Amino acid sequence: MRKHALRRARAWVALVQAATFCAVHVSQCIAEPTATPAPQSPEAIEFFESHIRPVLVEHCYECHSAKAKVLQGGLRLDTADRLRAGGESGPVIVPHKPEESVLLAALRYESYEMPPTGKLPDAVIDNFAKWIALGAPDPRSETAAADGKAGEPIDPRDHWAYRKPQRPTPPGVQHETSVQSDLDRFVLARLEQAGLTPSPQAAPRALLRRLYFDLIGLAPTAAELAEFAADPSDGRYEQAVDRLLASPRFGERWARHWLDVARYADTKGYVFEEDRNYKHAYLYRDWVIASFNTDRPFDQFIVAQLAADQMDDASSAPAMGFLTLGRRFLNDRNEIISDRIDVVTRGLLGLTVACARCHDHKFDPISAADYYAMHGVFASSEEKPRDDGPPMLVDAATPVQPVVFLRGNPGSPGPKVERRFLTCLVADHKPAAYQHGSGRRELAEAIASRDNPLTARVWINRVWGHLFGRPLVATPSDFGVRGIPPSHPELLDWLACELMDDGWSTKRLIRRIVLSSTYRQASDSRPECAAIDQENILLWRANRRRLDLESLRDSVLVAAGRLDETAGGPSVSLTDAPFTTRRAVYGFIERQNLPAFFRTFDFANPNTHTPERPQTTSPQQALFLMNSPFVIEQATQLAMRSQQPGESSVSSPSQDAASRVRRINRLYLSALGREPSVEELADALEYVDLGEPASSAAIASQLAWQFGWGTVDEATGGIQFQPLASFTGTAWQGGAALPDPTTGWTMLNANGGHPGDAAHQAIRRWVAPTAGTLHIEGVLSHGAEQGDGVRGRIVASRGGLLGAWEVFHSEATTSPPPLTVQAGDTVDFLTDCRTSVEFDSFNWSVTLRLKPSETDSDQMWDSISGFHGPIVPPLTRWQQLAQILLMSNEFMFVD
């Protein structure tokens, strides 16, 4: 003990001496405790929370925190302000300058040793160097300093999110001309404190396009853009806002945001021995759409989704889908209840209550008793199937007496608890036990109450994030101690009070935000501002954003003139041909096997509540826009839309130049809402004047092969050929699943396939592209030891039967004599099942060499490389130009 005390004393003296020396040189670089801290990005805060705070708590707080028995050297490391201020002899960190920071030197044991109990691992010290280089981001406040040891709950009154929002007075600002509303004052005051100014208003076309995508998820027409560009007055802008808020498209856009929160899907996930589909899930989706369109007050919106069974409004019955359309977890009731607790608490309260399932929450003042009090509410509710809607929750005849499951184990019951609300959200921290049935209605009303400090803030934050591309609280489903504090806390509280005073109207909230100068700013970067606030935390400009999956897909349909605006009804596949032209919000969501299209464009994971969608950039996104049959189909339609009667569908320099210019203008207007610039017009003219692209050799080779089924007319030698209708991605077959009701097991892939019965032989057909002498070489094999093998035959339309081979657990060379063919002649490779229809999988590789004449080079085909799915013919130049516009950044991004 004495040795450790001496080491600690020597280390502290060295640290104080070094701090005194450095303080003289770096005092100008260190912000005073009362100064406004620099903006902190979510990524930087996450680095602090993951790599720095835990080390400080474990190794430093004993001597350098509010709870230290003796505060060594006057240095506290438990809040951001205290750490920046340093100790009795000055600062110990120089933000952005690790090598000048005394704290880092102390951790490295450079003539002094901190912590005195032993040097920290090099990786930990390196993290401190990186953290200081980032500017020492630190979200800890003075009131959070009570969190003296890892895992120790703080007093709920000390955390900002657990205190009821109080309406702040809008601050005074210097630049009154930048103010449209009191909202702007809160933003502008922060900018002025940091020495920044807001950006000018966005250009009329950019602003209107932003507004349309944010409010209805669709682009304005070229005529609407031109009209607003001619008169971008405040009055015209306000009219556009009101028109969009009243549009039925508004509910479709904003319902999709909520469906991410609600982890909506049309299927149950991984279940056995029951229908995997939620037959009427779409009725919940349609109810959400209708709620946003009618501006259902958000507090009533919440109550209906938790307790529609206890409301007089029968039309709200589908609202229970919020609870009942989650993942089924093989029907494990406790897992289903845990999922419901998670979606309610993270989705509505911004709290990670599910973390208290096995033990008291490690950071927030949420106990296991709180979790099981809520668990008892849902355990006292029974699911009632409905023939005309999503399953309904109703109160059980006898409510359960909840108990704490020790370590989360239902087989280890602990102390009893009452069904009630969360302790930390009740003013006296003594929530009353629920008295009516399960308590679900009481729970819903407590969540939707003005007295709840979280609900309004959480919803404000989600709305703000959708309109600005970044929420005020960067952890939108975690307002707890580990969450990132709001960038503009006073603004968040002011908006929360406005929301509640406006009768919880979401439309009024959105209207207030989009009419502000803050929302209307241009998105151009300004180096002088970026140098101070690179992440735009302080909102000195608008954020440039990429279209999400729904807006992108719907916009492609709008450009093609094909969007179907039919509202409501059963969900439809977005990925299967023939492609639906309905809005993406009506797409079928498969929880267990979400198609790659959804994953490629960052769709919300339907298995769990999604606070925010990820935003990735990947090659698959560009490849989809280049190769997707859906996009190609719409590009083709867009090109056709630009074509006027009498104009050719293909490009040619002989066409009238004025006609080509007009068509290019029509393409740009349909896709981008504007005419091309002089440079763009010249490039487009040059492109379409190149002439039509020729089919590549690979496509020509593929066009020679066809895949089907049929029989040989034994009397005439003719082939009755029918193409196989379904392509799985690797094989052609009669239907989506085998055996097909008509063609049975008939299937062809690159290497071979499987015949059906005698009437459904597998046929690989080759069509001669030109005349010449054909040489055929191949190997037919059958691998199974069971069954009786297969028979292969080669039949030519000019020449009849060329050969037949039977193989059973063996192989045979299939090389008939050379054959003279003319263009269009067919050669069929038939495989039948012989007598038995079992164990008939076969491989048959074939190479064809065609010599047109003595002086011509040989042309080659083979069955493996020539195997293909549906052939998409090359696009014309006009179609390619249309697709290029649909792939452009201008089309893909807002601003």
Coordinates of C-alpha atoms in Angstrom, one line a residue, residues 270-522:
Y270 CA -39.1 -18.3 -39.2
V271 CA -42.1 -20.4 -38.2
F272 CA -43.2 -24.0 -38.6
E273 CA -46.5 -25.7 -39.3
E274 CA -48.5 -22.4 -39.9
D275 CA -49.0 -19.9 -42.6
R276 CA -46.0 -17.7 -42.7
N277 CA -48.0 -14.8 -44.1
Y278 CA -49.8 -12.1 -42.1
K279 CA -52.9 -12.3 -44.3
H280 CA -54.1 -8.8 -43.5
A281 CA -50.9 -7.0 -42.5
Y282 CA -51.5 -4.4 -45.2
L283 CA -54.6 -3.0 -43.3
Y284 CA -52.2 -1.8 -40.6
R285 CA -50.1 -0.1 -43.3
D286 CA -53.2 1.5 -44.8
W287 CA -54.4 2.7 -41.3
V288 CA -51.0 4.4 -40.8
I289 CA -51.3 6.1 -44.2
A290 CA -54.8 7.3 -43.4
S291 CA -53.7 8.5 -40.0
F292 CA -51.0 10.7 -41.5
N293 CA -53.3 12.0 -44.2
T294 CA -56.0 13.0 -41.7
D295 CA -53.4 14.3 -39.3
R296 CA -54.5 12.1 -36.5
P297 CA -53.0 13.7 -33.3
F298 CA -49.8 11.9 -32.4
D299 CA -50.9 11.1 -28.9
Q300 CA -54.1 9.5 -30.2
F301 CA -52.0 7.8 -32.9
I302 CA -50.0 6.1 -30.0
V303 CA -53.0 5.1 -27.9
A304 CA -54.7 3.4 -30.9
Q305 CA -51.6 1.3 -31.6
L306 CA -51.4 0.1 -28.0
A307 CA -55.0 -0.2 -27.0
A308 CA -57.3 0.0 -30.0
D309 CA -59.4 -2.9 -28.4
Q310 CA -60.3 -0.4 -25.7
M311 CA -61.4 2.5 -27.9
D312 CA -64.8 3.3 -29.2
D313 CA -63.4 4.0 -32.7
A314 CA -63.8 0.7 -34.6
S315 CA -61.9 2.0 -37.6
S316 CA -58.7 1.9 -35.4
A317 CA -58.8 -1.9 -35.0
P318 CA -56.0 -2.4 -37.6
A319 CA -53.7 -0.1 -35.5
M320 CA -52.9 -3.0 -33.2
G321 CA -50.6 -4.3 -36.0
F322 CA -48.0 -2.1 -34.3
L323 CA -47.7 -4.7 -31.6
T324 CA -49.0 -7.9 -33.4
L325 CA -47.1 -7.8 -36.7
G326 CA -43.7 -8.4 -35.3
R327 CA -41.4 -11.4 -35.7
R328 CA -42.8 -14.6 -34.3
F329 CA -39.6 -16.2 -32.8
L330 CA -41.0 -19.7 -33.3
N331 CA -43.9 -18.5 -31.1
D332 CA -41.8 -18.2 -28.0
R333 CA -44.2 -16.0 -25.9
N334 CA -41.5 -14.3 -23.8
E335 CA -39.5 -13.4 -26.9
I336 CA -42.6 -12.0 -28.6
I337 CA -43.3 -9.9 -25.5
S338 CA -39.7 -8.7 -25.4
D339 CA -40.0 -7.7 -29.0
R340 CA -43.1 -5.7 -28.2
I341 CA -41.5 -4.0 -25.2
D342 CA -38.6 -3.0 -27.4
V343 CA -40.7 -1.5 -30.2
V344 CA -42.8 0.4 -27.7
T345 CA -39.9 1.8 -25.6
R346 CA -37.3 2.5 -28.3
G347 CA -39.9 3.5 -30.8
L348 CA -42.1 5.8 -28.6
L349 CA -39.8 6.7 -25.7
G350 CA -36.3 6.5 -27.1
L351 CA -35.2 4.2 -24.3
T352 CA -33.5 0.8 -24.4
V353 CA -35.7 -0.8 -21.8
A354 CA -35.2 -4.3 -23.2
C355 CA -31.6 -4.1 -21.8
A356 CA -33.1 -4.6 -18.3
R357 CA -34.5 -8.0 -19.2
C358 CA -31.7 -9.9 -17.4
H359 CA -30.5 -7.3 -14.9
D360 CA -30.8 -3.7 -14.0
H361 CA -29.9 -1.4 -16.9
K362 CA -26.1 -0.8 -16.9
F363 CA -26.4 2.9 -17.6
D364 CA -30.0 4.2 -17.4
P365 CA -32.2 4.3 -14.3
I366 CA -34.3 1.4 -15.5
S367 CA -34.5 -1.7 -13.3
A368 CA -35.3 -5.3 -14.0
A369 CA -38.5 -4.6 -12.0
D370 CA -39.4 -1.8 -14.5
Y371 CA -38.9 -4.3 -17.3
Y372 CA -41.1 -7.0 -15.8
A373 CA -43.7 -4.5 -14.7
M374 CA -44.2 -3.7 -18.4
H375 CA -43.8 -7.4 -19.3
G376 CA -46.8 -8.1 -17.1
V377 CA -48.9 -5.7 -19.1
F378 CA -48.3 -7.7 -22.3
A379 CA -48.4 -11.0 -20.6
S380 CA -51.9 -10.1 -19.4
S381 CA -52.9 -9.5 -23.0
E382 CA -54.1 -12.3 -25.3
E383 CA -53.8 -12.3 -29.1
K384 CA -57.0 -12.7 -30.9
P385 CA -56.9 -13.7 -34.6
R386 CA -59.2 -11.7 -36.9
D387 CA -60.6 -12.7 -40.3
D388 CA -60.7 -9.1 -41.5
G389 CA -57.5 -7.5 -40.1
P390 CA -54.2 -8.0 -38.3
P391 CA -54.4 -9.9 -35.0
M392 CA -55.8 -8.0 -32.1
L393 CA -54.6 -7.8 -28.5
V394 CA -57.3 -8.1 -25.8
D395 CA -57.1 -8.2 -22.1
A396 CA -56.9 -11.6 -20.5
A397 CA -59.8 -12.5 -18.3
T398 CA -57.4 -12.7 -15.3
P399 CA -54.3 -10.5 -15.4
V400 CA -51.1 -12.2 -14.5
Q401 CA -49.1 -11.4 -11.4
P402 CA -45.7 -10.4 -12.9
V403 CA -42.5 -11.4 -11.2
V404 CA -38.9 -10.6 -12.1
F405 CA -37.2 -13.4 -14.0
L406 CA -33.8 -13.8 -12.4
R407 CA -31.1 -13.4 -15.1
G408 CA -34.0 -13.3 -17.6
N409 CA -34.8 -17.0 -17.0
P410 CA -38.6 -17.7 -16.8
G411 CA -37.7 -20.8 -14.8
S412 CA -36.2 -18.7 -12.0
P413 CA -38.9 -16.4 -10.7
G414 CA -37.9 -13.6 -8.4
P415 CA -39.8 -10.9 -6.5
K416 CA -43.3 -9.9 -7.5
V417 CA -43.8 -6.5 -9.2
E418 CA -46.9 -4.5 -10.1
R419 CA -48.0 -3.7 -13.6
R420 CA -47.0 -0.1 -14.0
F421 CA -45.1 2.6 -15.8
L422 CA -41.3 3.2 -15.8
T423 CA -40.1 4.7 -12.5
C424 CA -37.7 7.2 -14.1
L425 CA -40.6 8.8 -16.0
V426 CA -42.8 9.5 -13.1
A427 CA -42.4 12.8 -11.2
D428 CA -42.1 11.2 -7.7
H429 CA -40.5 8.0 -8.9
K430 CA -43.4 6.1 -7.5
P431 CA -45.6 4.9 -10.4
A432 CA -49.0 3.7 -9.4
A433 CA -50.0 0.1 -10.2
Y434 CA -52.4 -0.3 -13.1
Q435 CA -55.9 -1.0 -12.1
H436 CA -57.8 -1.8 -15.4
G437 CA -57.3 -5.2 -17.0
S438 CA -53.9 -5.7 -18.4
G439 CA -53.0 -2.0 -18.0
R440 CA -52.3 -1.5 -21.7
R441 CA -54.7 1.5 -22.0
E442 CA -53.1 3.1 -18.9
L443 CA -49.6 2.4 -20.4
A444 CA -50.6 4.0 -23.7
E445 CA -52.0 7.1 -22.0
A446 CA -48.9 7.4 -19.8
I447 CA -46.7 7.3 -22.9
A448 CA -48.9 9.8 -24.8
S449 CA -49.1 12.2 -21.8
R450 CA -47.8 15.7 -21.7
D451 CA -46.2 14.8 -18.4
N452 CA -44.0 12.2 -20.1
P453 CA -40.7 14.0 -20.9
L454 CA -39.7 11.8 -23.8
T455 CA -42.6 11.1 -26.2
A456 CA -42.9 14.6 -27.8
R457 CA -39.1 14.9 -28.0
V458 CA -38.6 11.5 -29.6
W459 CA -41.2 12.2 -32.3
I460 CA -39.8 15.7 -32.9
N461 CA -36.4 14.2 -33.4
R462 CA -37.6 11.6 -35.9
V463 CA -39.4 14.2 -38.0
W464 CA -36.4 16.6 -37.9
G465 CA -34.1 13.8 -39.0
H466 CA -36.3 13.0 -42.0
L467 CA -36.4 16.6 -43.1
F468 CA -32.8 17.5 -42.5
G469 CA -31.0 14.2 -43.1
R470 CA -29.7 14.3 -39.5
P471 CA -31.7 14.3 -36.2
L472 CA -31.1 16.7 -33.4
V473 CA -30.3 13.7 -31.2
A474 CA -28.0 11.5 -33.2
T475 CA -29.2 8.4 -31.4
P476 CA -32.9 8.7 -32.2
S477 CA -34.0 5.6 -30.3
D478 CA -31.7 6.1 -27.3
F479 CA -32.2 9.3 -25.3
G480 CA -30.6 7.6 -22.3
V481 CA -27.3 8.3 -20.6
R482 CA -25.4 6.5 -23.3
G483 CA -27.2 8.4 -26.1
I484 CA -25.7 11.4 -27.8
P485 CA -27.1 14.7 -26.3
P486 CA -29.1 17.0 -28.6
S487 CA -27.1 19.4 -30.8
H488 CA -29.8 22.1 -30.1
P489 CA -31.4 21.2 -26.7
E490 CA -33.4 24.4 -26.4
L491 CA -34.8 24.0 -30.0
L492 CA -35.8 20.4 -29.2
D493 CA -37.7 21.5 -26.1
W494 CA -39.3 24.5 -27.9
L495 CA -40.5 22.3 -30.7
A496 CA -41.8 19.7 -28.2
C497 CA -43.9 22.3 -26.5
E498 CA -45.1 23.6 -29.8
L499 CA -46.2 20.1 -30.9
M500 CA -48.2 19.5 -27.7
D501 CA -49.7 23.0 -27.7
D502 CA -50.7 22.4 -31.4
G503 CA -52.7 19.4 -30.4
W504 CA -49.9 16.9 -31.3
S505 CA -50.4 17.8 -35.0
T506 CA -47.7 16.3 -37.2
K507 CA -48.7 18.3 -40.2
R508 CA -48.4 21.6 -38.3
L509 CA -45.0 20.5 -37.0
I510 CA -43.7 19.7 -40.5
R511 CA -45.2 23.0 -41.8
R512 CA -43.4 25.0 -39.1
I513 CA -40.1 23.4 -39.9
V514 CA -40.2 23.5 -43.7
L515 CA -41.3 27.2 -43.7
S516 CA -38.2 28.1 -41.7
S517 CA -35.1 29.7 -43.2
T518 CA -33.0 26.9 -41.7
Y519 CA -34.8 24.4 -43.8
R520 CA -34.6 26.5 -47.0
Q521 CA -30.8 26.9 -47.0
A522 CA -28.7 25.9 -49.9

